mmCIF file of C-alpha atoms in Angstrom:
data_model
loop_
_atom_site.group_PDB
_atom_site.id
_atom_site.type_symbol
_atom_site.label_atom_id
_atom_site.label_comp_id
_atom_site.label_asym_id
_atom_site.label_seq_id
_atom_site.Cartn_x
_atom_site.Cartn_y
_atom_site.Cartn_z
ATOM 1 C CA UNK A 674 83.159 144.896 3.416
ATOM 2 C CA UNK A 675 86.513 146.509 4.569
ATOM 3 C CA UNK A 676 89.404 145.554 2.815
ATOM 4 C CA UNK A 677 92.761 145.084 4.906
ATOM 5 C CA UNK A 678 96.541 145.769 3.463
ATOM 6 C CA UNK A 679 99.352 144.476 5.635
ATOM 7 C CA UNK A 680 103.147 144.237 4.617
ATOM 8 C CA UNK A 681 103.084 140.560 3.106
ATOM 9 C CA UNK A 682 106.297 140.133 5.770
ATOM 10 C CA UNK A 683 108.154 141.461 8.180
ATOM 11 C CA UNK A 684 111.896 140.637 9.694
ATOM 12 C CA UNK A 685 112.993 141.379 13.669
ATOM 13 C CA UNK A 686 115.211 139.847 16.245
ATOM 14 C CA UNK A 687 114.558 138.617 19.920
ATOM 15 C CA UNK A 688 113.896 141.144 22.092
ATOM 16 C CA UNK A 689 112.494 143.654 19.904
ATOM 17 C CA UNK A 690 109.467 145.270 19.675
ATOM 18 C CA UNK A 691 107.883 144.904 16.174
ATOM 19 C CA UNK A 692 105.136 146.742 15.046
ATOM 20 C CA UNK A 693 102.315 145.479 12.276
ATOM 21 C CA UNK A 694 100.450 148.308 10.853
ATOM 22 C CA UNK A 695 97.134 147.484 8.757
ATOM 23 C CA UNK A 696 95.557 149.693 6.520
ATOM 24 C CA UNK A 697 91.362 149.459 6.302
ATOM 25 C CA UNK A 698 90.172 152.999 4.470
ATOM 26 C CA UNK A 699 87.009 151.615 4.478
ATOM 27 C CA UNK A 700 86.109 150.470 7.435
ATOM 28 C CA UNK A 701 81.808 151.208 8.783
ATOM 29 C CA UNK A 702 81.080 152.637 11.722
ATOM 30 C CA UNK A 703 80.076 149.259 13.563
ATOM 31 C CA UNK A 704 83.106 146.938 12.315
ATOM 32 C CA UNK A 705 85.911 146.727 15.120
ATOM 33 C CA UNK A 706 89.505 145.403 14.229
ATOM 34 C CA UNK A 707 90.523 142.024 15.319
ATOM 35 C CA UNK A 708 93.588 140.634 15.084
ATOM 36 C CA UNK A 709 94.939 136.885 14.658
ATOM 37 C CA UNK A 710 98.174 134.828 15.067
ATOM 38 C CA UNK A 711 98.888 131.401 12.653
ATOM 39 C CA UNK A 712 101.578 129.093 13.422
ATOM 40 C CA UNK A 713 102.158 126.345 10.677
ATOM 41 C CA UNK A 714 99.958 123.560 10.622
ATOM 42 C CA UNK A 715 97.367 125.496 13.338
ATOM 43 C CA UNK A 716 94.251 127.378 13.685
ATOM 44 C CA UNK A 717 94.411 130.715 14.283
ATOM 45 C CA UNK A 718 94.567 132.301 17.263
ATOM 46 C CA UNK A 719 92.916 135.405 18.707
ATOM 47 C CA UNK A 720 95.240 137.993 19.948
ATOM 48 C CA UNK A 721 93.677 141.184 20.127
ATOM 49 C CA UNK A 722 90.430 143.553 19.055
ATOM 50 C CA UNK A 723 90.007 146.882 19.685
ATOM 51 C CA UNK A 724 87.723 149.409 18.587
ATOM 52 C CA UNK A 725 89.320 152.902 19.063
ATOM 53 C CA UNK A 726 91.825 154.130 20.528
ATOM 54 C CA UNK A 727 94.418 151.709 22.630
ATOM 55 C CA UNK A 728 93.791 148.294 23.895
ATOM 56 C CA UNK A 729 96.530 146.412 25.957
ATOM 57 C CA UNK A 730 96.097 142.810 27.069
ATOM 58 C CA UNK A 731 98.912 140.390 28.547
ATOM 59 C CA UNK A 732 100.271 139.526 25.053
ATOM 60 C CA UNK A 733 100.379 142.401 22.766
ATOM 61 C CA UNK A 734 98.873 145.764 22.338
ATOM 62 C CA UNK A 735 96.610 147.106 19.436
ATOM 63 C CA UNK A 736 96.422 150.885 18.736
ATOM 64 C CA UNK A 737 93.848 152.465 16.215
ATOM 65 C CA UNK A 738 93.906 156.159 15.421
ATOM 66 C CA UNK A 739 90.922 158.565 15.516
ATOM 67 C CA UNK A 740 89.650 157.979 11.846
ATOM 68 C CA UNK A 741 90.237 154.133 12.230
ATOM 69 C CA UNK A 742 91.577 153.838 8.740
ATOM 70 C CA UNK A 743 94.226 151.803 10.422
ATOM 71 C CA UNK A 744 95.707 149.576 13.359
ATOM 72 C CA UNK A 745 99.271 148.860 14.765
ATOM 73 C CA UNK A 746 99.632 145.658 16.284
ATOM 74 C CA UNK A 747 102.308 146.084 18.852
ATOM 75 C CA UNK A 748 104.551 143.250 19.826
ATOM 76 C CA UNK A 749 106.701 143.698 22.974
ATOM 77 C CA UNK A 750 110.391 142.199 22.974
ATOM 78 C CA UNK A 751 109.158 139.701 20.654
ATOM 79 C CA UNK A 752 111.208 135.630 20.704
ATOM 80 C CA UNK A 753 111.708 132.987 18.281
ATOM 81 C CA UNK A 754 108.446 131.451 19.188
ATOM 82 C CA UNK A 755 106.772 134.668 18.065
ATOM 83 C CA UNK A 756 106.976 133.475 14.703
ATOM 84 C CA UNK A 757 104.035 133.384 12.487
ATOM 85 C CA UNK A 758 101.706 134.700 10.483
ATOM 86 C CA UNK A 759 99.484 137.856 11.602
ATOM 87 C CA UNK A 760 96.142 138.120 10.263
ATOM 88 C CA UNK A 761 93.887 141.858 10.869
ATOM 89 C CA UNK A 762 90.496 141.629 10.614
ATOM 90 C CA UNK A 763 87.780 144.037 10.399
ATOM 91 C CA UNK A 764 84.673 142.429 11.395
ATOM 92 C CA UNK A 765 81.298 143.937 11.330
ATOM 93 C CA UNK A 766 78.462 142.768 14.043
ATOM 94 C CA UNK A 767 77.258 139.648 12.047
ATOM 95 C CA UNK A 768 80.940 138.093 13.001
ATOM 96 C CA UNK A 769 81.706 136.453 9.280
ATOM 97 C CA UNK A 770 85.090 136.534 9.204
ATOM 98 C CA UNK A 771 87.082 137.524 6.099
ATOM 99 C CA UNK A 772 91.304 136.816 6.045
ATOM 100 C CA UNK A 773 93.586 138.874 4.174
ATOM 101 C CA UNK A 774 96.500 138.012 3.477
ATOM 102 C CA UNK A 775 98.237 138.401 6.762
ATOM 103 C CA UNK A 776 101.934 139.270 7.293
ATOM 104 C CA UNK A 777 104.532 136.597 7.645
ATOM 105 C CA UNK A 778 106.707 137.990 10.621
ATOM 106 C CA UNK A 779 110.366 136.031 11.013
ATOM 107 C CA UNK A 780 111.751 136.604 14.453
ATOM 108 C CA UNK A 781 115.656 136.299 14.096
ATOM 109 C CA UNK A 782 118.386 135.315 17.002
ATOM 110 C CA UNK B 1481 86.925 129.507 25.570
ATOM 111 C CA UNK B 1482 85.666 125.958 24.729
ATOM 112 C CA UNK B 1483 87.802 123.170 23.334
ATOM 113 C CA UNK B 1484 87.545 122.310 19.405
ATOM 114 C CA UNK B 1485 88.691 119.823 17.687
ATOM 115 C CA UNK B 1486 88.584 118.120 14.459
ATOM 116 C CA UNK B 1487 88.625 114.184 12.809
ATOM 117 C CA UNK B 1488 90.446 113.974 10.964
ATOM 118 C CA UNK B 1489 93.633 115.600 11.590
ATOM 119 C CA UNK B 1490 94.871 114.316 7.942
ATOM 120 C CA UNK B 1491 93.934 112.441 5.853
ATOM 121 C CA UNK B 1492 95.175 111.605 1.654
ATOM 122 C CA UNK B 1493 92.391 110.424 -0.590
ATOM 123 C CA UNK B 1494 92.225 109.291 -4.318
ATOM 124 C CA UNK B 1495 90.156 111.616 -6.759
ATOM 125 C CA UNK B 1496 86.912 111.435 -7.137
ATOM 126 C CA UNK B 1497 85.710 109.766 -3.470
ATOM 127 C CA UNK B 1498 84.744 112.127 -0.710
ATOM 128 C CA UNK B 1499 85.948 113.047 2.568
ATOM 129 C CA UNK B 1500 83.915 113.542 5.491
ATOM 130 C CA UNK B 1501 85.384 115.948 8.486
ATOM 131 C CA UNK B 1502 84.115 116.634 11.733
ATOM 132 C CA UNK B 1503 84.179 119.207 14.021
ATOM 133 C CA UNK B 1504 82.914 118.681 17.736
ATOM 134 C CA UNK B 1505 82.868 121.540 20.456
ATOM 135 C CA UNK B 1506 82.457 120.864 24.204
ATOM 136 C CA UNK B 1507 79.605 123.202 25.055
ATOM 137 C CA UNK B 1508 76.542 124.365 22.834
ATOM 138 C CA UNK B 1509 77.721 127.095 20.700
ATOM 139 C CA UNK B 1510 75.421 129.141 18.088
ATOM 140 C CA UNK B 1511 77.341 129.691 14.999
ATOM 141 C CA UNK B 1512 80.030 127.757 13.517
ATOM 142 C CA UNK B 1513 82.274 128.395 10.587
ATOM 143 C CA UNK B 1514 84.193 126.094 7.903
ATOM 144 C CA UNK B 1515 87.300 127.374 6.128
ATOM 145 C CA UNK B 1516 89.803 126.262 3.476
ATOM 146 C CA UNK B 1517 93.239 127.384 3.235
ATOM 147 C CA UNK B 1518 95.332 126.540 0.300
ATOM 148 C CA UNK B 1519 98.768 126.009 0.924
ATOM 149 C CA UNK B 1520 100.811 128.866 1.468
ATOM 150 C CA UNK B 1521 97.383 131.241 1.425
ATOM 151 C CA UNK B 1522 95.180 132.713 3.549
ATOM 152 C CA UNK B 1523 91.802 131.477 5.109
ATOM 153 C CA UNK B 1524 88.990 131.605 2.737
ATOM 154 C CA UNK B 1525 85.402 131.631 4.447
ATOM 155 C CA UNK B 1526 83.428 128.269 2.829
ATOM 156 C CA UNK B 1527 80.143 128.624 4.637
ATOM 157 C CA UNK B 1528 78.362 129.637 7.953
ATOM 158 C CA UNK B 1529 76.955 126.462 9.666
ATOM 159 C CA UNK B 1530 73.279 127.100 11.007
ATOM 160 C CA UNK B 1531 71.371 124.413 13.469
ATOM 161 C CA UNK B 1532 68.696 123.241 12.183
ATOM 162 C CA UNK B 1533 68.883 124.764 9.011
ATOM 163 C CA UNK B 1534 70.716 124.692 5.469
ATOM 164 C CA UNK B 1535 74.309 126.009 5.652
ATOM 165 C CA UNK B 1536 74.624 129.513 4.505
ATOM 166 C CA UNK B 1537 77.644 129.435 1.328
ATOM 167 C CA UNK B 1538 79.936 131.936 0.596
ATOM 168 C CA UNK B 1539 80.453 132.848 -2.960
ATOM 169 C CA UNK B 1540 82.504 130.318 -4.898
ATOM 170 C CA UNK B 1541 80.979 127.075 -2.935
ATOM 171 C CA UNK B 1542 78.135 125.040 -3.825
ATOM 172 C CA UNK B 1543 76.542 122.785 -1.332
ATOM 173 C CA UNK B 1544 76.466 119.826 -3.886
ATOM 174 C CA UNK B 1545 80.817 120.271 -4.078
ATOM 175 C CA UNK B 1546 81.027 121.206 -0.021
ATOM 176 C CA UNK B 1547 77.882 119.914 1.888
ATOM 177 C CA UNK B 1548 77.387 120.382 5.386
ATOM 178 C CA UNK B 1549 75.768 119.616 8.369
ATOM 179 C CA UNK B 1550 74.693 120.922 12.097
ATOM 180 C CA UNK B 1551 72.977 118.709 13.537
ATOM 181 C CA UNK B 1552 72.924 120.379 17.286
ATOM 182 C CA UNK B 1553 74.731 122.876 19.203
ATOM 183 C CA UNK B 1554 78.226 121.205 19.259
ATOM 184 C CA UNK B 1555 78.723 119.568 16.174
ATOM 185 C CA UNK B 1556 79.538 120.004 12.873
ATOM 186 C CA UNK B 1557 80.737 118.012 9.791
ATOM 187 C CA UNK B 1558 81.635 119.334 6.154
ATOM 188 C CA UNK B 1559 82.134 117.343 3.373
ATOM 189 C CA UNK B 1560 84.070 117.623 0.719
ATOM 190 C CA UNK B 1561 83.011 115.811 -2.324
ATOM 191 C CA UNK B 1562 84.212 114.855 -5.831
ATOM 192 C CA UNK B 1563 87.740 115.240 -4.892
ATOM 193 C CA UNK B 1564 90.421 116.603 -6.863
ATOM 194 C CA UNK B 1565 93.928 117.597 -6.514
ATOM 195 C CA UNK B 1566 93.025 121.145 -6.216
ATOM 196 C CA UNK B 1567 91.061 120.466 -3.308
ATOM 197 C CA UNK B 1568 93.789 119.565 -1.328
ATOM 198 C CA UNK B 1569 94.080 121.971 1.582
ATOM 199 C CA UNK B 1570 93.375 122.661 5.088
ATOM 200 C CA UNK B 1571 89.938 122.992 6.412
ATOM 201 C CA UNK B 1572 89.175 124.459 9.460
ATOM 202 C CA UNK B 1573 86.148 125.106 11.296
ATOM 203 C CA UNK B 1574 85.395 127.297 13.888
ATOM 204 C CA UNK B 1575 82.814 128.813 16.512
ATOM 205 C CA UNK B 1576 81.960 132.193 17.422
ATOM 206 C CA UNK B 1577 81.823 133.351 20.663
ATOM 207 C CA UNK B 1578 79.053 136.314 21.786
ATOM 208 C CA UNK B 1579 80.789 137.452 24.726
ATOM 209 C CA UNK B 1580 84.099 138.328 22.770
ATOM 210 C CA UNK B 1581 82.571 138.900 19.583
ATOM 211 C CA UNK B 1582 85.634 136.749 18.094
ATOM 212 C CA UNK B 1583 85.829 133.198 16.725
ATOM 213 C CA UNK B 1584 88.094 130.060 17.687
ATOM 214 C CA UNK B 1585 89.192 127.826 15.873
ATOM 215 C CA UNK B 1586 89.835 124.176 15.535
ATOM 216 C CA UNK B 1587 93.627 122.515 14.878
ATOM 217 C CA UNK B 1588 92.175 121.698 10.963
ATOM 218 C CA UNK B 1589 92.490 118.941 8.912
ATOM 219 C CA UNK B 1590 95.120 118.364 6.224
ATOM 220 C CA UNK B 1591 93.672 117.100 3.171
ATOM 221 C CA UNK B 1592 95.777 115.862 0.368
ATOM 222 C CA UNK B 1593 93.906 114.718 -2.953
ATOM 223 C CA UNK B 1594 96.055 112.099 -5.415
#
């Protein structure tokens, strides 16, 4: 099972963007990277998965080098209600999840 | 996605009972997940939830401390039993999706043990 470093936590203001990078040297050939947002006293909530290479959807942006050994969640002009805790993921195809221990991101005025 | 939810949201019991949570979906899903997160940690995986079968328990949980049941397609319940203050958490549960390959997840349920 891959095991995923993030920074433990990460400061920006409104209106950045803010980039989380993850670290998974181990990741297998069939696991993708998945990526998670927690606000206090919630679920998580899906944000983003990719595979290779870049994947954009309305919210963020997740990009993932050739070797796959890491991930960049990219946050555009990020706001106060941006802040939470970011969770990667890297799931293989029998979809048991397995949390690190995220990165705290505190989005400043 | 479908909607999740979970009863109860809270709860505070005395050591030593058990508490009961469900976890109801609105359409028939195949695999659903429970989860405990302590305070101020991450999500720890409890056990996979199989219908029609015996729950499948990561390592670290017992079925006699944390059993469970899945008794159809869109419901769930996990109970935690014997309680102690260090059981006091949030448990969550969640389904998994095949379309999106991803899982979602249910508000939890804040459990507080005296």
């Amino acid at each position: 099972l891959a095991k995923t470093t993030q920074p433990i936590s990460m400061d920006s203001y409104e209106g950045q963007e803010v980039n989380i990078t993850c670290s998974h040297n181990n990741i297998a050939t069939n696991d993708y990277i998945t990526w998670y947002q927690q606000f206090p006293s919630q679920g998580p909530r899906f944000i983003i998965q990719g595979y290779k290479t870049k994947v954009t959807n309305e919210v963020a942006s997740l990009f993932i080098p050739a070797d796959r050994k890491s991930s960049t969640l990219s946050l555009p002009r990020v706001s106060l209600s941006d802040t939470a805790v970011y969770y990667c993921l890297v799931v293989p195809n029998f979809n048991k999840f397995y949390f690190g221990s995220g990165t705290k991101l505190n989005v400043k005025p | 996605s479908a909607v999740i939810s979970q009863k109860p949201s809270r709860d505070i019991c005395q050591r030593g009972t058990s508490l009961t949570i469900q976890c109801q979906v609105d359409s028939q899903v195949t695999m659903m997940f429970w989860y405990r997160q302590q305070p101020g940690q991450s999500l720890t995986l409890i056990a996979t939830a199989n219908q029609g079968s015996e729950a499948t328990y990561e390592s670290g949980f017992v079925i006699d401390k944390f059993p469970i049941s899945r008794p159809n397609l869109t419901f769930s319940t996990l109970t935690v039993s014997n309680l102690s203050p260090e059981d006091s958490s949030i448990y969550l549960c969640s389904y998994y999706r095949t379309d999106t390959d991803t899982q979602y997840f249910g508000p939890g349920t804040r459990l507080t043990v005296l």
